[in-house]
mmCIF file of C-alpha atoms and ligand atoms in Angstrom:
data_model
loop_
_atom_site.group_PDB
_atom_site.id
_atom_site.type_symbol
_atom_site.label_atom_id
_atom_site.label_comp_id
_atom_site.label_asym_id
_atom_site.label_seq_id
_atom_site.Cartn_x
_atom_site.Cartn_y
_atom_site.Cartn_z
ATOM 1 C CA MET G 222 -1.390 17.398 -18.195
ATOM 2 C CA GLY G 223 -2.307 14.775 -15.636
ATOM 3 C CA VAL G 224 -5.186 14.710 -13.055
ATOM 4 C CA LEU G 225 -2.516 14.712 -10.249
ATOM 5 C CA ASP G 226 -0.287 17.510 -11.571
ATOM 6 C CA GLU G 227 1.570 19.223 -8.696
ATOM 7 C CA LYS G 228 0.355 16.792 -6.156
ATOM 8 C CA VAL G 229 2.808 15.302 -3.639
ATOM 9 C CA ALA G 230 2.366 11.677 -3.013
ATOM 10 C CA ILE G 231 4.065 9.379 -0.583
ATOM 11 C CA VAL G 232 4.045 5.653 -1.560
ATOM 12 C CA THR G 233 5.551 3.235 1.060
ATOM 13 C CA GLY G 234 7.095 0.089 -0.195
ATOM 14 C CA ALA G 235 7.291 1.627 -3.723
ATOM 15 C CA ALA G 236 10.588 -0.064 -4.591
ATOM 16 C CA ARG G 237 8.894 -3.092 -6.158
ATOM 17 C CA GLY G 238 5.621 -5.011 -6.683
ATOM 18 C CA VAL G 239 2.279 -3.310 -5.980
ATOM 19 C CA GLY G 240 3.954 -0.221 -4.488
ATOM 20 C CA GLU G 241 6.075 0.322 -7.586
ATOM 21 C CA GLY G 242 2.887 0.000 -9.885
ATOM 22 C CA ILE G 243 0.939 2.447 -7.725
ATOM 23 C CA ALA G 244 3.896 4.906 -7.787
ATOM 24 C CA THR G 245 4.204 4.583 -11.483
ATOM 25 C CA ALA G 246 0.494 5.286 -12.116
ATOM 26 C CA LEU G 247 0.596 8.256 -9.876
ATOM 27 C CA ALA G 248 3.801 9.674 -11.442
ATOM 28 C CA LYS G 249 2.269 9.286 -15.018
ATOM 29 C CA GLU G 250 -0.628 11.424 -13.739
ATOM 30 C CA GLY G 251 1.716 14.136 -12.833
ATOM 31 C CA ALA G 252 2.263 13.623 -9.222
ATOM 32 C CA ARG G 253 5.572 14.229 -7.448
ATOM 33 C CA VAL G 254 6.242 10.734 -5.958
ATOM 34 C CA ALA G 255 8.182 9.913 -2.769
ATOM 35 C CA VAL G 256 9.373 6.400 -3.325
ATOM 36 C CA VAL G 257 9.666 5.247 0.291
ATOM 37 C CA ASP G 258 11.269 1.971 1.187
ATOM 38 C CA ARG G 259 14.137 0.435 3.143
ATOM 39 C CA ASP G 260 15.566 -1.261 0.054
ATOM 40 C CA ALA G 261 17.820 1.485 -1.142
ATOM 41 C CA ILE G 262 19.061 -0.139 -4.315
ATOM 42 C CA THR G 263 15.780 -1.237 -5.795
ATOM 43 C CA ALA G 264 14.071 2.000 -4.643
ATOM 44 C CA GLU G 265 16.693 4.187 -6.182
ATOM 45 C CA GLU G 266 16.290 2.303 -9.464
ATOM 46 C CA THR G 267 12.483 2.788 -9.394
ATOM 47 C CA ALA G 268 12.747 6.448 -8.669
ATOM 48 C CA ALA G 269 15.268 6.839 -11.550
ATOM 49 C CA ARG G 270 12.781 4.957 -13.792
ATOM 50 C CA LEU G 271 10.027 7.328 -13.055
ATOM 51 C CA ARG G 272 12.341 10.252 -13.613
ATOM 52 C CA GLY G 273 13.219 8.661 -16.974
ATOM 53 C CA TRP G 274 9.715 9.097 -17.976
ATOM 54 C CA GLY G 275 9.699 12.788 -17.023
ATOM 55 C CA ALA G 276 8.148 12.495 -13.668
ATOM 56 C CA GLU G 277 9.429 14.142 -10.451
ATOM 57 C CA ALA G 278 10.351 11.301 -8.191
ATOM 58 C CA HIS G 279 12.772 10.785 -5.348
ATOM 59 C CA TYR G 280 13.886 8.056 -3.040
ATOM 60 C CA PHE G 281 13.381 8.536 0.665
ATOM 61 C CA HIS G 282 14.912 5.943 2.867
ATOM 62 C CA CYS G 283 12.807 4.652 5.800
ATOM 63 C CA ASP G 284 12.342 1.618 7.828
ATOM 64 C CA ILE G 285 8.637 1.967 8.537
ATOM 65 C CA ARG G 286 8.870 -0.070 11.683
ATOM 66 C CA VAL G 287 10.700 2.845 13.413
ATOM 67 C CA THR G 288 8.324 5.813 14.068
ATOM 68 C CA ALA G 289 11.138 8.340 14.402
ATOM 69 C CA GLU G 290 12.208 7.325 10.842
ATOM 70 C CA VAL G 291 8.583 7.626 9.686
ATOM 71 C CA ASP G 292 8.391 11.346 11.193
ATOM 72 C CA ALA G 293 11.846 12.159 9.532
ATOM 73 C CA CYS G 294 10.745 10.839 6.201
ATOM 74 C CA VAL G 295 7.476 12.889 6.114
ATOM 75 C CA ALA G 296 9.476 15.943 7.323
ATOM 76 C CA GLN G 297 11.963 15.351 4.380
ATOM 77 C CA VAL G 298 9.233 15.034 1.912
ATOM 78 C CA VAL G 299 7.690 18.332 3.135
ATOM 79 C CA GLU G 300 11.154 20.034 3.103
ATOM 80 C CA ARG G 301 11.575 19.008 -0.561
ATOM 81 C CA TRP G 302 8.070 19.529 -1.950
ATOM 82 C CA GLY G 303 6.311 21.663 0.610
ATOM 83 C CA THR G 304 3.426 19.418 1.574
ATOM 84 C CA VAL G 305 1.849 15.921 1.368
ATOM 85 C CA ASP G 306 -1.331 15.594 -0.613
ATOM 86 C CA ILE G 307 -1.575 11.819 -1.093
ATOM 87 C CA LEU G 308 -0.539 9.043 1.300
ATOM 88 C CA VAL G 309 -0.496 5.323 0.159
ATOM 89 C CA ASN G 310 0.351 2.919 2.931
ATOM 90 C CA ASN G 311 1.393 -0.008 0.806
ATOM 91 C CA ALA G 312 4.581 -1.556 2.459
ATOM 92 C CA VAL G 313 4.282 -4.647 4.690
ATOM 93 C CA ALA G 314 6.485 -7.453 5.796
ATOM 94 C CA THR G 315 5.405 -10.776 7.115
ATOM 95 C CA SER G 316 7.042 -14.021 8.013
ATOM 96 C CA ALA G 317 6.069 -17.203 6.194
ATOM 97 C CA GLY G 318 2.910 -19.054 6.827
ATOM 98 C CA MET G 319 2.378 -21.182 9.970
ATOM 99 C CA ALA G 320 -0.627 -22.513 11.910
ATOM 100 C CA VAL G 321 -2.203 -20.071 14.396
ATOM 101 C CA GLN G 322 -0.900 -22.011 17.455
ATOM 102 C CA ASP G 323 2.694 -21.622 16.094
ATOM 103 C CA ILE G 324 2.659 -17.812 15.553
ATOM 104 C CA THR G 325 5.318 -16.308 17.745
ATOM 105 C CA ASP G 326 5.422 -12.827 19.216
ATOM 106 C CA GLU G 327 8.170 -11.975 16.708
ATOM 107 C CA ASP G 328 5.984 -13.151 13.753
ATOM 108 C CA PHE G 329 3.025 -10.960 15.054
ATOM 109 C CA ASP G 330 5.316 -7.997 15.902
ATOM 110 C CA LEU G 331 6.952 -7.820 12.466
ATOM 111 C CA VAL G 332 3.561 -7.672 10.514
ATOM 112 C CA TRP G 333 1.919 -5.511 13.066
ATOM 113 C CA GLN G 334 4.749 -3.018 13.072
ATOM 114 C CA THR G 335 5.000 -2.751 9.282
ATOM 115 C CA GLY G 336 1.205 -3.037 8.920
ATOM 116 C CA PRO G 337 -1.157 -1.090 11.125
ATOM 117 C CA ARG G 338 1.365 0.583 13.265
ATOM 118 C CA ALA G 339 3.398 2.091 10.365
ATOM 119 C CA THR G 340 0.112 2.906 8.632
ATOM 120 C CA LEU G 341 -0.916 4.846 11.707
ATOM 121 C CA ALA G 342 2.450 6.400 12.047
ATOM 122 C CA PHE G 343 2.361 7.749 8.473
ATOM 123 C CA MET G 344 -1.307 8.925 8.770
ATOM 124 C CA ARG G 345 -0.453 10.790 12.024
ATOM 125 C CA ALA G 346 2.666 12.498 10.574
ATOM 126 C CA CYS G 347 0.935 13.353 7.392
ATOM 127 C CA TYR G 348 -2.261 14.505 8.932
ATOM 128 C CA PRO G 349 -1.420 18.392 9.266
ATOM 129 C CA HIS G 350 -0.383 18.406 5.634
ATOM 130 C CA LEU G 351 -3.417 16.387 4.321
ATOM 131 C CA ARG G 352 -5.986 18.664 5.917
ATOM 132 C CA GLY G 353 -8.082 20.500 3.284
ATOM 133 C CA GLY G 354 -8.115 17.995 0.468
ATOM 134 C CA GLY G 355 -5.682 15.161 1.219
ATOM 135 C CA ARG G 356 -6.199 11.549 0.182
ATOM 136 C CA VAL G 357 -5.109 8.363 2.001
ATOM 137 C CA VAL G 358 -5.158 4.851 0.497
ATOM 138 C CA ASN G 359 -4.271 1.844 2.648
ATOM 139 C CA LEU G 360 -3.520 -1.629 1.312
ATOM 140 C CA ARG G 361 -5.692 -4.371 2.775
ATOM 141 C CA SER G 362 -6.074 -7.938 1.607
ATOM 142 C CA GLY G 363 -8.749 -10.226 0.229
ATOM 143 C CA SER G 364 -7.348 -12.800 2.677
ATOM 144 C CA GLU G 365 -9.181 -10.928 5.427
ATOM 145 C CA PHE G 366 -12.468 -12.114 3.872
ATOM 146 C CA GLN G 367 -11.429 -15.390 2.357
ATOM 147 C CA THR G 368 -8.779 -16.378 4.849
ATOM 148 C CA LEU G 369 -5.384 -17.675 3.855
ATOM 149 C CA PHE G 370 -4.294 -20.967 5.427
ATOM 150 C CA GLY G 371 -1.337 -20.262 7.809
ATOM 151 C CA TYR G 372 -1.459 -16.526 7.663
ATOM 152 C CA GLY G 373 -3.411 -15.615 10.853
ATOM 153 C CA HIS G 374 -0.854 -12.957 11.950
ATOM 154 C CA TYR G 375 -0.974 -11.264 8.462
ATOM 155 C CA ILE G 376 -4.847 -11.488 8.338
ATOM 156 C CA ALA G 377 -5.066 -9.952 11.839
ATOM 157 C CA ALA G 378 -2.757 -7.045 10.799
ATOM 158 C CA LYS G 379 -4.650 -6.252 7.629
ATOM 159 C CA SER G 380 -7.999 -6.345 9.401
ATOM 160 C CA ALA G 381 -6.643 -3.811 11.838
ATOM 161 C CA ILE G 382 -5.735 -1.629 8.771
ATOM 162 C CA GLY G 383 -9.314 -1.960 7.732
ATOM 163 C CA GLY G 384 -10.429 -0.671 11.047
ATOM 164 C CA LEU G 385 -8.220 2.196 11.024
ATOM 165 C CA THR G 386 -9.201 3.058 7.477
ATOM 166 C CA ARG G 387 -12.939 3.258 8.539
ATOM 167 C CA ALA G 388 -12.081 5.179 11.849
ATOM 168 C CA ALA G 389 -10.031 7.708 10.069
ATOM 169 C CA ALA G 390 -12.455 8.108 7.213
ATOM 170 C CA ARG G 391 -15.162 8.861 9.928
ATOM 171 C CA GLU G 392 -13.154 11.484 11.728
ATOM 172 C CA TRP G 393 -11.263 13.162 8.936
ATOM 173 C CA GLY G 394 -14.009 13.759 6.452
ATOM 174 C CA ARG G 395 -14.604 17.001 8.270
ATOM 175 C CA ASP G 396 -10.972 17.958 7.590
ATOM 176 C CA GLY G 397 -11.460 17.437 3.942
ATOM 177 C CA ILE G 398 -9.515 14.117 3.888
ATOM 178 C CA THR G 399 -10.791 10.973 2.280
ATOM 179 C CA VAL G 400 -9.434 7.499 3.537
ATOM 180 C CA ASN G 401 -10.059 4.462 1.411
ATOM 181 C CA ALA G 402 -8.478 1.012 0.934
ATOM 182 C CA VAL G 403 -7.694 -1.325 -1.906
ATOM 183 C CA CYS G 404 -7.316 -5.172 -1.895
ATOM 184 C CA PRO G 405 -5.180 -6.259 -4.889
ATOM 185 C CA PHE G 406 -4.160 -9.395 -6.492
ATOM 186 C CA VAL G 407 -0.913 -9.048 -8.363
ATOM 187 C CA LEU G 408 2.118 -11.440 -8.972
ATOM 188 C CA SER G 409 4.609 -9.315 -6.981
ATOM 189 C CA PRO G 410 8.009 -10.514 -5.719
ATOM 190 C CA ALA G 411 6.226 -11.448 -2.489
ATOM 191 C CA SER G 412 3.272 -13.330 -3.948
ATOM 192 C CA GLU G 413 5.640 -14.946 -6.454
ATOM 193 C CA ALA G 414 7.654 -16.327 -3.664
ATOM 194 C CA PHE G 415 4.635 -17.517 -1.835
ATOM 195 C CA PHE G 416 3.446 -19.512 -4.822
ATOM 196 C CA ALA G 417 6.865 -20.697 -5.969
ATOM 197 C CA ASP G 418 6.619 -24.101 -4.635
ATOM 198 C CA LYS G 419 2.864 -24.437 -5.406
ATOM 199 C CA PRO G 420 2.238 -23.410 -9.034
ATOM 200 C CA GLN G 421 -0.810 -25.566 -9.426
ATOM 201 C CA GLN G 422 -2.493 -23.881 -6.533
ATOM 202 C CA LEU G 423 -1.938 -20.455 -8.153
ATOM 203 C CA GLU G 424 -3.448 -21.847 -11.411
ATOM 204 C CA ARG G 425 -6.399 -23.168 -9.519
ATOM 205 C CA ILE G 426 -6.964 -19.961 -7.689
ATOM 206 C CA ILE G 427 -6.781 -17.714 -10.833
ATOM 207 C CA SER G 428 -8.930 -20.039 -12.928
ATOM 208 C CA GLY G 429 -11.596 -19.583 -10.276
ATOM 209 C CA PHE G 430 -11.662 -15.763 -10.561
ATOM 210 C CA SER G 431 -14.432 -14.048 -12.529
ATOM 211 C CA ILE G 432 -11.655 -12.408 -14.550
ATOM 212 C CA PRO G 433 -9.086 -15.364 -14.696
ATOM 213 C CA ARG G 434 -5.861 -13.555 -14.825
ATOM 214 C CA THR G 435 -3.510 -11.949 -12.410
ATOM 215 C CA GLY G 436 -3.737 -8.116 -11.884
ATOM 216 C CA ASP G 437 -1.369 -5.624 -13.238
ATOM 217 C CA ALA G 438 0.322 -3.542 -10.427
ATOM 218 C CA GLU G 439 0.253 -0.411 -12.450
ATOM 219 C CA ALA G 440 -2.565 -0.787 -14.968
ATOM 220 C CA ASP G 441 -5.135 -2.311 -12.727
ATOM 221 C CA VAL G 442 -4.135 -1.487 -8.982
ATOM 222 C CA GLY G 443 -2.273 1.795 -9.815
ATOM 223 C CA ARG G 444 -5.147 3.191 -11.827
ATOM 224 C CA ALA G 445 -7.680 2.278 -9.215
ATOM 225 C CA VAL G 446 -5.572 4.259 -6.720
ATOM 226 C CA VAL G 447 -5.393 7.199 -9.288
ATOM 227 C CA TYR G 448 -9.254 7.208 -9.151
ATOM 228 C CA LEU G 449 -9.376 7.204 -5.364
ATOM 229 C CA VAL G 450 -6.780 10.011 -4.928
ATOM 230 C CA GLY G 451 -8.030 12.014 -7.974
ATOM 231 C CA PRO G 452 -10.723 14.564 -8.455
ATOM 232 C CA ASP G 453 -13.550 12.209 -9.294
ATOM 233 C CA ALA G 454 -13.504 10.438 -5.823
ATOM 234 C CA GLY G 455 -13.982 13.480 -3.531
ATOM 235 C CA TYR G 456 -17.273 11.996 -2.193
ATOM 236 C CA VAL G 457 -15.891 8.477 -1.621
ATOM 237 C CA THR G 458 -14.499 7.667 1.845
ATOM 238 C CA GLY G 459 -14.131 4.664 4.184
ATOM 239 C CA MET G 460 -14.447 2.234 1.217
ATOM 240 C CA THR G 461 -12.520 -0.733 0.255
ATOM 241 C CA LEU G 462 -12.026 -1.320 -3.408
ATOM 242 C CA SER G 463 -11.084 -4.943 -4.450
ATOM 243 C CA VAL G 464 -8.936 -4.991 -7.580
ATOM 244 C CA ASP G 465 -8.812 -8.731 -7.861
ATOM 245 C CA GLY G 466 -10.603 -9.935 -10.860
ATOM 246 C CA GLY G 467 -13.602 -10.926 -8.679
ATOM 247 C CA ALA G 468 -11.560 -13.158 -6.381
ATOM 248 C CA VAL G 469 -13.775 -11.976 -3.624
ATOM 249 C CA PHE G 470 -16.574 -14.342 -5.146
ATOM 250 C CA THR G 471 -14.388 -17.374 -4.845
ATOM 251 C CA ALA G 472 -14.525 -17.260 -1.020
HETATM 252 N N1 NAD A 84 0.527 -9.041 -4.116
HETATM 253 C C1 NAD A 84 -0.717 -9.293 -3.964
HETATM 254 O O1 NAD A 84 -1.401 -9.963 -4.646
HETATM 255 C C2 NAD A 84 -1.313 -8.662 -2.607
HETATM 256 C C3 NAD A 84 -2.613 -9.170 -2.189
HETATM 257 C C4 NAD A 84 -3.166 -8.586 -1.123
HETATM 258 C C5 NAD A 84 -2.625 -7.538 -0.427
HETATM 259 N N2 NAD A 84 -1.397 -7.089 -0.946
HETATM 260 C C6 NAD A 84 -0.862 -5.968 -0.238
HETATM 261 O O2 NAD A 84 -0.207 -5.060 -1.188
HETATM 262 C C7 NAD A 84 0.977 -4.520 -0.513
HETATM 263 C C8 NAD A 84 2.220 -4.734 -1.328
HETATM 264 O O3 NAD A 84 2.374 -6.219 -1.545
HETATM 265 P P1 NAD A 84 3.523 -6.772 -2.443
HETATM 266 O O4 NAD A 84 2.963 -8.139 -2.767
HETATM 267 O O5 NAD A 84 3.933 -5.791 -3.536
HETATM 268 O O6 NAD A 84 4.725 -6.870 -1.361
HETATM 269 P P2 NAD A 84 6.276 -6.973 -1.672
HETATM 270 O O7 NAD A 84 6.884 -7.773 -0.492
HETATM 271 O O8 NAD A 84 6.620 -7.534 -3.028
HETATM 272 O O9 NAD A 84 6.724 -5.532 -1.541
HETATM 273 C C9 NAD A 84 6.677 -4.860 -0.274
HETATM 274 C C10 NAD A 84 7.737 -3.615 -0.286
HETATM 275 O O10 NAD A 84 7.655 -2.961 0.969
HETATM 276 C C11 NAD A 84 8.983 -2.783 1.448
HETATM 277 N N3 NAD A 84 9.206 -2.874 2.805
HETATM 278 C C12 NAD A 84 8.958 -4.088 3.629
HETATM 279 N N4 NAD A 84 9.357 -3.852 4.863
HETATM 280 C C13 NAD A 84 9.663 -2.618 5.023
HETATM 281 C C14 NAD A 84 10.110 -1.675 6.089
HETATM 282 N N5 NAD A 84 10.132 -2.139 7.316
HETATM 283 N N6 NAD A 84 10.357 -0.354 5.857
HETATM 284 C C15 NAD A 84 10.196 0.087 4.521
HETATM 285 N N7 NAD A 84 9.843 -0.632 3.449
HETATM 286 C C16 NAD A 84 9.635 -1.987 3.689
HETATM 287 C C17 NAD A 84 9.773 -3.886 0.775
HETATM 288 O O11 NAD A 84 11.262 -3.551 0.529
HETATM 289 C C18 NAD A 84 9.206 -3.809 -0.637
HETATM 290 O O12 NAD A 84 9.716 -3.001 -1.588
HETATM 291 C C19 NAD A 84 1.001 -5.081 0.885
HETATM 292 O O13 NAD A 84 0.419 -4.217 1.866
HETATM 293 C C20 NAD A 84 0.235 -6.348 0.800
HETATM 294 O O14 NAD A 84 -0.329 -6.806 2.090
HETATM 295 C C21 NAD A 84 -0.769 -7.641 -2.020
#
C-alpha cells in the first residue's frame, strides 16, 4: 500500500538524473508512472527498472520542444491509464555557460522551449484531467536566487517557470489542482558534466551548505515531490520547496 496507489503520474525527463529519482519515488508509493523523455534507450531502461520493483511504469517518447508531441504524449498516457493525476515538469536542456552578451537566440530558444514553453504545454494538455484533485510540480533552480555565472538564459527560463507556477496555482486552486515547485541540488549527469572540469568549485560549494553533501535524486528530491503530490499537501499551493541542503543560505 502506497500513498499514491492508482494515481497516474507523468514525469518528464525521467530517463536519468533528478527525473529518474522522482519517478522512482512516485512508483515506490504505488503511482503508475509515465517515463517521458526523448532518450529512448535510457528511458526504456528506467521504466524496466521500475517495473522490476513491481511498479506499473511505461516509456512514452516525446520531444518536449514540440507541442504536437506533448499533446500526443498526454493522449497516449490517458489512453493507457484513463487520466493524469500528477504532472512533474522536470526535463530541460540548456547550452553551456556563456556571458549574457554572448547568449544567442538559439541558446535562449533551446532552454525556453524545453523549460517554460514545454511546462506550459504539458500543464495545458493535462489540465482537463487534473481538474478535481490533480497535482503539478515544476522544477525550478536555486540559481534563480543565487545566480550562476554564465547561465543567464537558463536563469531566465527557470524564473519564467516560477511565474507560471504561481499564476497557475492562483487560477487552478478553484479547480482542485495544486501547483508547486522544487529547487533541487543533485549530482545528475547534467550537473556532473557542469562540474567535471572544476571539482574544487563543487567541493567549495558543497562545503558551504548547511548540510554539506549533495542531494539524492530519489531519497531527497523524490520524497519531497511525494509529499507535494500526496494526501498531506492538499492545502499547499504556489510554493517553492528548496531541497538543497540549505544552499539557499549561501547566496
Ligand atoms: N541537478 C541539479 O542539481 C539541479 C539543480 C537545479 C535545478 N535542476 C533542475 O532539475 C531538472 C532535472 O535536472 P537534471 O540535472 O536531472 O538534468 P539532466 O540533463 O541530467 O536530465 C534531463 C533529462 O531531460 C531529458 N530531456 C532533455 N531535453 C528533452 C527534450 N527536448 N524532450 C524530452 N526530454 C528531454 C534528457 O534526456 C534527460 O533525461 C531540470 O529542470 C533542472 O533545471 C537540477
